Backbone as ProteinMPNN parsed JSONL, in Angstrom:
{"seq_chain_A": "MLAKIETVESAPRHTVARTYLDPRPMSFQFRQGRFVHIEALIKAIVAKKGSCRIIDIGGTEYYWEIAGDLIQRAPVEIDLVNLDAVPVTKPRLRSLAGDATRLDDLADNSYDLVHSNSVIEHVGDWDAMVRMAANVRRLAPSYYLQTPNF", "coords_chain_A": {"N_chain_A": [[-57.11, -13.548, -37.281], [-54.446, -12.773, -35.276], [-51.946, -13.613, -33.327], [-51.545, -12.144, -29.669], [-48.879, -11.181, -28.524], [-46.58, -10.95, -26.173], [-44.052, -8.959, -24.345], [-41.421, -9.308, -22.344], [-39.479, -7.671, -20.111], [-36.098, -7.964, -18.973], [-33.236, -8.024, -16.975], [-30.588, -6.517, -18.636], [-27.888, -9.711, -20.422], [-25.593, -8.587, -20.561], [-23.55, -6.514, -18.734], [-21.919, -3.633, -17.89], [-20.661, -3.384, -14.841], [-21.458, -6.669, -14.753], [-19.896, -7.89, -16.515], [-16.998, -6.813, -15.547], [-16.387, -7.715, -13.508], [-16.41, -10.452, -13.683], [-14.683, -13.636, -12.696], [-13.222, -14.536, -14.781], [-11.94, -13.526, -17.001], [-8.385, -12.595, -18.102], [-8.649, -9.921, -17.472], [-9.45, -9.337, -15.025], [-8.406, -10.9, -13.321], [-6.063, -9.4, -13.562], [-7.039, -7.086, -12.493], [-7.124, -7.824, -9.626], [-4.956, -8.295, -8.938], [-3.436, -6.16, -9.049], [-4.962, -5.079, -7.243], [-4.313, -5.782, -4.329], [-1.865, -4.407, -3.754], [-3.461, -2.032, -3.322], [-5.156, -2.348, -1.198], [-2.977, -2.679, 0.781], [-1.848, -0.158, 0.833], [-4.266, 0.985, 2.005], [-4.712, -0.857, 4.423], [-2.591, -0.286, 5.804], [-2.355, 3.161, 6.268], [-4.913, 2.851, 7.715], [-3.961, 1.256, 9.918], [-2.152, 3.05, 10.733], [-3.708, 5.819, 11.311], [-6.23, 5.159, 11.832], [-8.674, 5.316, 10.355], [-9.275, 5.392, 6.888], [-9.783, 7.606, 4.319], [-10.561, 7.552, 1.344], [-10.631, 9.011, -2.231], [-11.898, 8.385, -5.164], [-11.087, 9.04, -8.19], [-12.811, 9.107, -10.677], [-14.368, 6.349, -10.148], [-16.129, 3.844, -9.574], [-18.955, 2.327, -8.29], [-19.113, -0.361, -8.624], [-16.07, -1.316, -8.848], [-15.159, -1.453, -6.532], [-16.428, -3.933, -5.918], [-14.33, -5.574, -6.45], [-12.714, -5.675, -3.877], [-13.81, -6.805, -1.973], [-14.984, -7.816, 1.162], [-13.583, -5.692, 2.3], [-14.083, -3.096, 2.718], [-16.306, -3.154, 3.971], [-15.939, -3.996, 6.314], [-13.55, -2.669, 7.121], [-12.673, 0.928, 8.237], [-13.468, 2.635, 6.128], [-13.815, 5.035, 4.55], [-15.28, 6.144, 1.143], [-15.007, 8.269, -1.517], [-16.423, 8.361, -4.665], [-15.358, 10.361, -7.693], [-16.754, 11.613, -10.666], [-17.726, 12.891, -14.055], [-20.515, 13.322, -13.815], [-22.586, 12.758, -10.834], [-24.057, 9.319, -9.453], [-26.721, 7.191, -8.934], [-25.629, 5.014, -5.343], [-25.419, 2.275, -3.662], [-23.686, 0.851, -1.404], [-23.047, 1.543, 1.6], [-21.076, 3.016, 2.799], [-20.101, 4.46, 0.602], [-19.879, 7.862, -1.466], [-21.376, 9.528, -4.225], [-19.97, 11.785, -6.28], [-19.783, 14.61, -8.288], [-17.728, 15.699, -10.582], [-14.648, 17.676, -11.705], [-11.877, 16.03, -12.712], [-9.613, 17.785, -13.332], [-9.714, 19.617, -12.295], [-10.665, 20.247, -9.18], [-10.715, 22.137, -7.438], [-12.494, 22.867, -5.382], [-11.963, 21.099, -3.255], [-10.237, 20.714, -0.525], [-6.929, 20.797, 0.27], [-5.31, 17.969, 1.05], [-7.633, 16.601, 2.026], [-8.253, 14.133, 1.9], [-6.967, 10.185, 2.574], [-6.021, 8.759, 0.89], [-5.664, 8.951, -3.081], [-7.189, 7.292, -5.111], [-6.737, 6.159, -8.863], [-8.084, 4.786, -11.612], [-7.083, 4.116, -14.692], [-7.97, 6.598, -15.95], [-6.679, 9.131, -16.48], [-5.704, 9.24, -18.446], [-7.513, 10.133, -19.985], [-8.338, 12.454, -19.571], [-7.857, 14.801, -21.239], [-5.781, 16.894, -23.084], [-2.306, 17.297, -22.651], [-1.378, 19.506, -21.123], [-4.351, 19.429, -19.328], [-3.823, 16.264, -18.212], [-1.637, 17.362, -16.803], [-3.095, 18.348, -14.53], [-4.919, 17.109, -13.549], [-2.59, 15.597, -12.411], [-1.662, 16.919, -10.671], [-3.361, 17.777, -8.838], [-4.336, 15.33, -8.099], [-1.655, 15.065, -6.658], [-2.024, 16.941, -4.358], [-4.329, 15.747, -2.844], [-3.938, 14.12, -1.226], [-1.901, 12.686, 0.709], [-0.928, 9.997, -0.24], [-1.169, 8.056, -3.262], [-2.682, 6.331, -5.887], [-2.553, 5.599, -9.011], [-3.416, 4.153, -11.541], [-2.657, 3.217, -15.04], [-2.722, 2.57, -18.332], [-0.759, 0.526, -20.146], [0.614, 1.135, -23.045]], "CA_chain_A": [[-56.365, -13.055, -35.961], [-52.824, -12.614, -35.061], [-51.92, -13.856, -31.518], [-50.756, -11.285, -28.776], [-47.347, -11.785, -28.284], [-46.17, -10.184, -25.018], [-42.574, -9.09, -24.192], [-41.063, -9.324, -20.984], [-38.396, -6.82, -19.99], [-35.496, -9.146, -18.471], [-32.312, -7.396, -16.746], [-29.425, -7.206, -19.872], [-27.32, -10.184, -20.089], [-24.336, -7.95, -20.48], [-23.404, -5.171, -18.345], [-20.169, -3.033, -17.566], [-20.826, -4.309, -14.472], [-20.949, -8.284, -14.62], [-18.543, -8.524, -17.333], [-15.685, -6.571, -14.987], [-16.645, -8.665, -12.079], [-16.397, -11.697, -13.967], [-13.396, -13.715, -12.634], [-12.539, -15.823, -15.678], [-10.918, -13.445, -17.906], [-7.263, -11.981, -17.502], [-8.311, -8.322, -17.057], [-10.237, -9.548, -13.764], [-6.735, -11.243, -12.712], [-4.786, -8.166, -13.403], [-7.215, -5.838, -11.259], [-7.436, -8.129, -8.33], [-3.509, -8.812, -8.508], [-3.22, -4.447, -8.815], [-5.506, -4.601, -5.678], [-3.271, -6.207, -3.452], [-1.113, -3.273, -3.803], [-4.231, -0.836, -2.868], [-5.018, -3.435, -0.238], [-2.395, -2.871, 1.73], [-1.856, 0.948, 1.443], [-5.192, 0.94, 3.047], [-4.608, -1.208, 5.893], [-1.521, 0.999, 6.389], [-3.133, 3.767, 6.724], [-6.203, 2.497, 8.895], [-3.052, 0.917, 11.002], [-1.7, 3.979, 11.144], [-4.493, 6.253, 11.683], [-7.536, 3.998, 12.739], [-9.376, 4.836, 9.14], [-9.238, 5.968, 5.587], [-10.398, 8.375, 3.51], [-10.446, 7.418, -0.172], [-11.406, 9.899, -3.307], [-11.47, 7.529, -6.512], [-11.597, 9.666, -9.463], [-13.566, 8.014, -12.396], [-14.311, 5.432, -9.881], [-17.099, 3.338, -10.241], [-19.018, 1.776, -6.991], [-18.95, -2.269, -8.976], [-15.04, -1.572, -9.125], [-14.74, -1.483, -5.19], [-16.549, -5.282, -5.582], [-12.906, -6.651, -6.146], [-12.298, -5.655, -2.414], [-14.38, -8.131, -1.052], [-15.417, -7.009, 2.006], [-12.709, -5.076, 3.128], [-14.316, -2.044, 2.793], [-17.106, -3.28, 4.83], [-15.021, -4.472, 7.998], [-12.26, -1.487, 7.484], [-13.099, 1.892, 8.55], [-12.974, 3.063, 5.313], [-14.999, 5.839, 3.423], [-14.904, 6.231, -0.649], [-15.873, 9.481, -2.354], [-16.409, 8.363, -6.255], [-15.463, 11.106, -8.277], [-16.889, 11.621, -11.681], [-18.444, 14.244, -14.163], [-21.837, 13.284, -12.973], [-22.753, 11.881, -9.386], [-24.744, 8.306, -9.423], [-26.908, 6.32, -7.044], [-24.63, 4.195, -4.981], [-26.034, 1.543, -2.644], [-22.873, 0.851, -0.625], [-23.065, 2.731, 2.929], [-19.272, 3.688, 2.923], [-19.644, 5.05, -0.748], [-20.307, 8.219, -1.975], [-20.818, 9.778, -5.569], [-19.651, 13.011, -6.3], [-20.047, 15.258, -9.657], [-16.938, 16.655, -10.535], [-13.869, 17.049, -13.205], [-10.597, 15.946, -12.058], [-8.979, 18.428, -13.732], [-10.742, 20.98, -11.406], [-11.243, 19.907, -7.882], [-10.595, 23.435, -6.759], [-13.572, 22.852, -3.942], [-11.891, 19.882, -2.5], [-9.416, 21.07, 0.033], [-5.626, 19.936, 0.085], [-5.12, 16.791, 2.22], [-8.449, 16.271, 2.73], [-8.258, 12.451, 1.981], [-5.746, 9.946, 2.989], [-5.846, 7.668, -0.396], [-5.946, 9.14, -3.757], [-7.197, 6.041, -5.882], [-8.101, 6.175, -10.138], [-8.354, 3.619, -12.481], [-7.403, 4.135, -16.504], [-8.55, 7.857, -15.98], [-5.5, 10.426, -16.876], [-5.32, 9.362, -20.176], [-8.861, 10.023, -20.883], [-9.192, 13.625, -19.329], [-7.416, 15.748, -22.083], [-4.221, 17.376, -23.477], [-1.128, 17.173, -21.854], [-2.145, 20.597, -19.743], [-5.214, 18.748, -18.724], [-3.207, 15.857, -17.262], [-1.145, 17.868, -15.47], [-3.913, 19.361, -13.812], [-5.051, 15.879, -12.868], [-1.659, 14.811, -11.614], [-1.369, 18.296, -9.296], [-5.011, 17.71, -7.614], [-3.979, 14.178, -7.075], [-0.58, 15.151, -5.288], [-2.658, 17.933, -3.573], [-5.844, 15.705, -2.224], [-3.62, 13.318, -0.295], [-0.154, 12.345, 1.036], [-0.894, 8.848, -0.77], [-1.86, 7.488, -4.113], [-2.069, 4.863, -6.51], [-3.146, 5.862, -9.967], [-2.97, 3.218, -13.008], [-2.662, 3.815, -16.547], [-2.706, 1.339, -19.597], [0.919, 0.245, -20.914], [0.431, 0.989, -24.449]], "C_chain_A": [[-55.121, -13.128, -35.727], [-53.328, -12.805, -33.329], [-51.332, -12.748, -30.874], [-49.685, -11.749, -28.397], [-47.097, -10.53, -27.235], [-44.638, -10.6, -24.635], [-42.587, -8.99, -23.023], [-39.37, -8.564, -20.651], [-37.663, -7.906, -19.173], [-34.266, -7.668, -18.277], [-31.084, -7.937, -18.027], [-28.48, -8.468, -19.108], [-25.775, -9.742, -19.69], [-24.311, -6.922, -19.939], [-21.83, -4.666, -18.481], [-19.998, -3.713, -16.205], [-20.31, -5.714, -13.945], [-20.067, -8.3, -15.575], [-16.938, -7.842, -16.224], [-15.759, -6.883, -13.747], [-16.835, -9.931, -12.303], [-15.141, -12.192, -13.864], [-12.863, -14.477, -13.232], [-11.794, -14.915, -16.553], [-9.577, -12.859, -17.111], [-7.085, -10.451, -17.053], [-9.059, -8.443, -15.581], [-8.959, -9.912, -13.038], [-6.131, -10.286, -12.235], [-4.953, -7.241, -12.317], [-7.341, -6.57, -10.423], [-5.797, -8.355, -7.841], [-2.842, -6.996, -8.406], [-4.029, -4.436, -7.115], [-5.044, -4.653, -4.81], [-2.203, -5.035, -3.009], [-1.664, -2.325, -2.564], [-4.484, -1.62, -1.684], [-4.543, -3.017, 1.151], [-1.937, -1.577, 2.013], [-2.997, 1.713, 2.025], [-5.24, 0.743, 4.249], [-3.146, -0.63, 6.318], [-1.569, 1.533, 6.804], [-4.411, 3.626, 7.935], [-5.138, 2.006, 10.345], [-2.261, 2.411, 11.631], [-2.21, 5.252, 11.818], [-5.829, 6.334, 12.193], [-8.964, 4.051, 11.29], [-8.672, 5.359, 7.692], [-10.166, 6.467, 4.687], [-10.085, 8.371, 1.944], [-11.081, 8.338, -0.969], [-10.644, 9.006, -4.672], [-12.176, 8.311, -7.573], [-11.682, 8.647, -10.54], [-14.006, 6.83, -11.356], [-15.834, 5.047, -9.88], [-17.608, 2.451, -8.775], [-18.637, -0.255, -7.429], [-16.835, -2.024, -9.176], [-14.228, -1.722, -7.543], [-15.402, -2.91, -4.786], [-15.19, -5.837, -5.196], [-12.676, -6.605, -4.544], [-13.2, -6.306, -1.405], [-15.214, -7.544, -0.193], [-14.772, -6.233, 2.887], [-13.391, -3.578, 3.21], [-15.737, -1.894, 3.656], [-16.471, -3.827, 6.291], [-14.311, -3.707, 8.072], [-13.085, -0.354, 7.495], [-12.662, 2.77, 7.445], [-14.504, 3.831, 4.389], [-14.647, 6.196, 2.095], [-15.885, 6.839, -0.974], [-15.435, 8.548, -3.99], [-16.788, 9.605, -7.1], [-16.001, 11.115, -10.097], [-17.634, 12.864, -12.643], [-19.919, 14.393, -13.915], [-21.839, 12.043, -11.883], [-23.74, 10.98, -9.942], [-24.901, 7.836, -8.189], [-25.732, 5.238, -6.926], [-25.685, 3.341, -3.99], [-25.066, 1.015, -1.66], [-23.185, 1.959, 0.727], [-21.818, 3.531, 3.026], [-18.813, 4.438, 1.703], [-20.308, 6.161, -0.829], [-20.338, 9.019, -2.938], [-20.984, 11.114, -5.498], [-19.647, 13.989, -7.584], [-18.557, 15.842, -9.265], [-15.452, 16.193, -11.745], [-12.781, 16.974, -12.545], [-9.517, 16.441, -12.555], [-9.225, 20.135, -12.968], [-11.355, 20.591, -10.493], [-10.979, 21.354, -6.852], [-11.477, 23.37, -5.133], [-12.921, 21.867, -3.246], [-10.328, 20.309, -1.779], [-7.944, 19.998, 0.101], [-5.476, 19.21, 1.598], [-6.029, 16.055, 2.65], [-9.11, 14.639, 2.461], [-6.9, 11.886, 2.007], [-4.631, 9.391, 2.179], [-6.025, 8.562, -1.662], [-5.882, 7.599, -4.816], [-7.635, 6.775, -7.387], [-7.131, 5.008, -10.982], [-8.162, 3.874, -13.881], [-7.979, 5.263, -16.58], [-7.769, 8.984, -16.603], [-4.809, 10.6, -17.935], [-6.39, 9.68, -21.324], [-9.665, 11.641, -20.555], [-8.737, 14.921, -20.298], [-6.394, 16.155, -22.631], [-3.539, 16.835, -22.296], [-1.462, 18.181, -20.537], [-2.9, 19.842, -19.112], [-4.749, 17.488, -17.792], [-2.245, 16.047, -16.585], [-1.495, 18.519, -14.485], [-4.449, 18.871, -12.991], [-4.176, 15.707, -11.674], [-1.648, 15.944, -10.263], [-2.265, 17.869, -8.408], [-4.714, 16.295, -7.099], [-2.585, 13.941, -5.82], [-1.095, 16.051, -4.364], [-3.57, 17.282, -2.329], [-5.129, 14.424, -0.83], [-2.191, 12.993, -0.028], [0.147, 10.892, -0.012], [-1.724, 8.2, -1.874], [-1.608, 6.24, -4.828], [-3.232, 5.246, -7.787], [-2.329, 4.603, -11.435], [-3.393, 3.558, -14.209], [-2.355, 2.592, -17.726], [-1.244, 1.682, -20.05], [1.071, 0.065, -21.847], [2.152, 0.236, -25.065]], "O_chain_A": [[-54.719, -14.072, -36.407], [-54.246, -12.48, -32.576], [-50.448, -12.239, -31.562], [-49.638, -12.868, -27.885], [-47.385, -9.36, -27.485], [-44.093, -11.702, -24.575], [-43.608, -8.615, -22.445], [-38.307, -9.061, -21.022], [-38.367, -8.772, -18.653], [-34.252, -6.659, -18.983], [-30.749, -9.084, -18.322], [-28.248, -8.522, -17.9], [-25.008, -10.261, -18.878], [-25.027, -6.068, -20.462], [-20.873, -5.21, -19.032], [-19.21, -4.659, -16.223], [-19.377, -5.997, -13.194], [-19.152, -9.049, -15.23], [-15.9, -8.502, -16.257], [-15.133, -6.247, -12.899], [-17.331, -10.653, -11.438], [-14.272, -11.671, -14.565], [-12.042, -15.228, -12.705], [-10.804, -15.484, -17.012], [-9.547, -12.664, -15.896], [-6.118, -9.867, -16.565], [-9.197, -7.355, -15.023], [-8.53, -9.159, -12.164], [-5.719, -10.092, -11.092], [-4.136, -6.726, -11.555], [-8.17, -5.928, -9.777], [-5.45, -8.541, -6.675], [-1.859, -6.73, -7.714], [-3.623, -3.859, -6.106], [-5.119, -3.651, -4.099], [-1.841, -4.934, -1.837], [-1.118, -1.944, -1.528], [-3.558, -1.343, -0.922], [-5.163, -2.959, 2.213], [-1.56, -1.394, 3.17], [-2.859, 2.85, 2.474], [-5.593, 1.54, 5.119], [-2.864, -0.721, 7.513], [-1.121, 1.409, 7.943], [-4.597, 4.398, 8.876], [-5.414, 2.292, 11.51], [-1.929, 2.644, 12.793], [-1.54, 5.814, 12.684], [-6.398, 7.25, 12.787], [-9.882, 3.239, 11.174], [-7.484, 5.677, 7.651], [-11.184, 5.876, 4.324], [-9.358, 9.23, 1.447], [-12.201, 8.643, -0.559], [-9.474, 8.946, -5.051], [-13.378, 8.317, -7.836], [-10.963, 7.779, -11.034], [-13.99, 5.863, -12.118], [-16.686, 5.887, -10.166], [-16.704, 1.906, -8.142], [-18.098, -1.1, -6.714], [-16.379, -2.948, -9.85], [-13.042, -2.015, -7.39], [-15.188, -3.31, -3.642], [-14.873, -6.367, -4.131], [-12.437, -7.69, -4.015], [-13.158, -6.216, -0.178], [-16.12, -6.812, -0.591], [-15.166, -6.028, 4.035], [-12.884, -2.927, 4.124], [-16.214, -0.805, 3.972], [-17.194, -3.842, 7.288], [-13.981, -3.591, 9.253], [-14.156, -0.412, 6.89], [-11.717, 3.547, 7.585], [-15.562, 3.43, 3.903], [-13.496, 6.617, 1.979], [-17.08, 6.547, -0.934], [-14.292, 8.2, -4.285], [-17.945, 9.976, -7.302], [-15.295, 10.355, -10.759], [-18.122, 13.799, -12.01], [-20.458, 15.497, -13.824], [-21.367, 10.908, -11.948], [-24.418, 11.451, -10.855], [-24.265, 7.808, -7.135], [-25.084, 4.723, -7.837], [-26.732, 3.88, -3.63], [-25.734, 0.555, -0.734], [-23.537, 3.126, 0.556], [-21.793, 4.714, 3.365], [-17.698, 4.937, 1.554], [-21.452, 6.041, -0.39], [-19.268, 9.628, -2.949], [-21.879, 11.661, -4.854], [-18.543, 13.506, -7.834], [-18.2, 16.287, -8.174], [-15.207, 15.141, -12.336], [-12.586, 17.852, -11.705], [-8.449, 15.847, -12.406], [-8.918, 21.303, -13.208], [-12.574, 20.467, -10.617], [-11.105, 21.368, -5.628], [-11.06, 23.775, -4.047], [-13.573, 21.712, -2.213], [-9.322, 20.219, -2.482], [-7.935, 18.771, 0.004], [-5.508, 19.649, 2.747], [-5.835, 15.095, 3.396], [-10.206, 14.194, 2.8], [-5.886, 12.506, 1.683], [-3.405, 9.35, 2.276], [-6.915, 9.329, -1.293], [-4.865, 7.0, -5.165], [-8.498, 7.651, -7.438], [-5.968, 4.611, -10.925], [-9.242, 3.87, -14.472], [-8.813, 5.193, -17.483], [-8.409, 9.782, -17.288], [-3.942, 11.366, -18.355], [-6.415, 9.631, -22.553], [-10.774, 12.045, -20.904], [-9.274, 16.008, -20.085], [-5.741, 15.111, -22.653], [-3.955, 16.191, -21.332], [-1.711, 17.85, -19.378], [-2.349, 19.347, -18.129], [-5.177, 17.513, -16.639], [-1.825, 15.207, -15.789], [-0.786, 19.133, -13.687], [-4.693, 19.391, -11.902], [-4.504, 15.658, -10.488], [-1.629, 15.634, -9.072], [-1.954, 17.602, -7.247], [-4.801, 16.027, -5.901], [-2.439, 13.247, -4.814], [-0.496, 15.951, -3.294], [-3.687, 17.807, -1.221], [-5.723, 14.032, 0.175], [-1.401, 13.191, -0.951], [1.263, 10.712, -0.5], [-2.856, 7.801, -1.599], [-0.758, 5.376, -4.611], [-4.452, 5.209, -7.629], [-1.22, 4.429, -11.94], [-4.446, 4.164, -14.402], [-1.481, 1.758, -17.487], [-0.735, 2.785, -20.251], [1.622, -0.996, -22.141], [2.325, -0.014, -26.258]]}, "name": "protein", "num_of_chains": 1, "seq": "MLAKIETVESAPRHTVARTYLDPRPMSFQFRQGRFVHIEALIKAIVAKKGSCRIIDIGGTEYYWEIAGDLIQRAPVEIDLVNLDAVPVTKPRLRSLAGDATRLDDLADNSYDLVHSNSVIEHVGDWDAMVRMAANVRRLAPSYYLQTPNF"}
């Protein structure tokens, strides 16, 4: 008779979030370096207005972990916009379903800052990129978009 083998489910060793937050690779150090500029934008908006509403097109909750406790201590609200809404655990984050090229239901200047990290090159053809860029300029007076440099 064969012995019964039990399987134990465990958390995967590698997930996008774990890899993304690993401080050892150069990619983390580059993100951290870029975030210095984003943090300065956020602080300037908070100093001027007392709070900062951010829309992060294509954003993830784990991306904002790089901010450390900034979003916990500063009066910041962040809407993460992706094709599908997903559950989030941080109280100042909200996940919304939307298409970066068609955000017509959001009012002009309804945010203080638009953020997007490596998304515009994935929205489709040139016309789709132009539509996303128009939304970025329309939704907030300040924005920070990052794209790969090939």
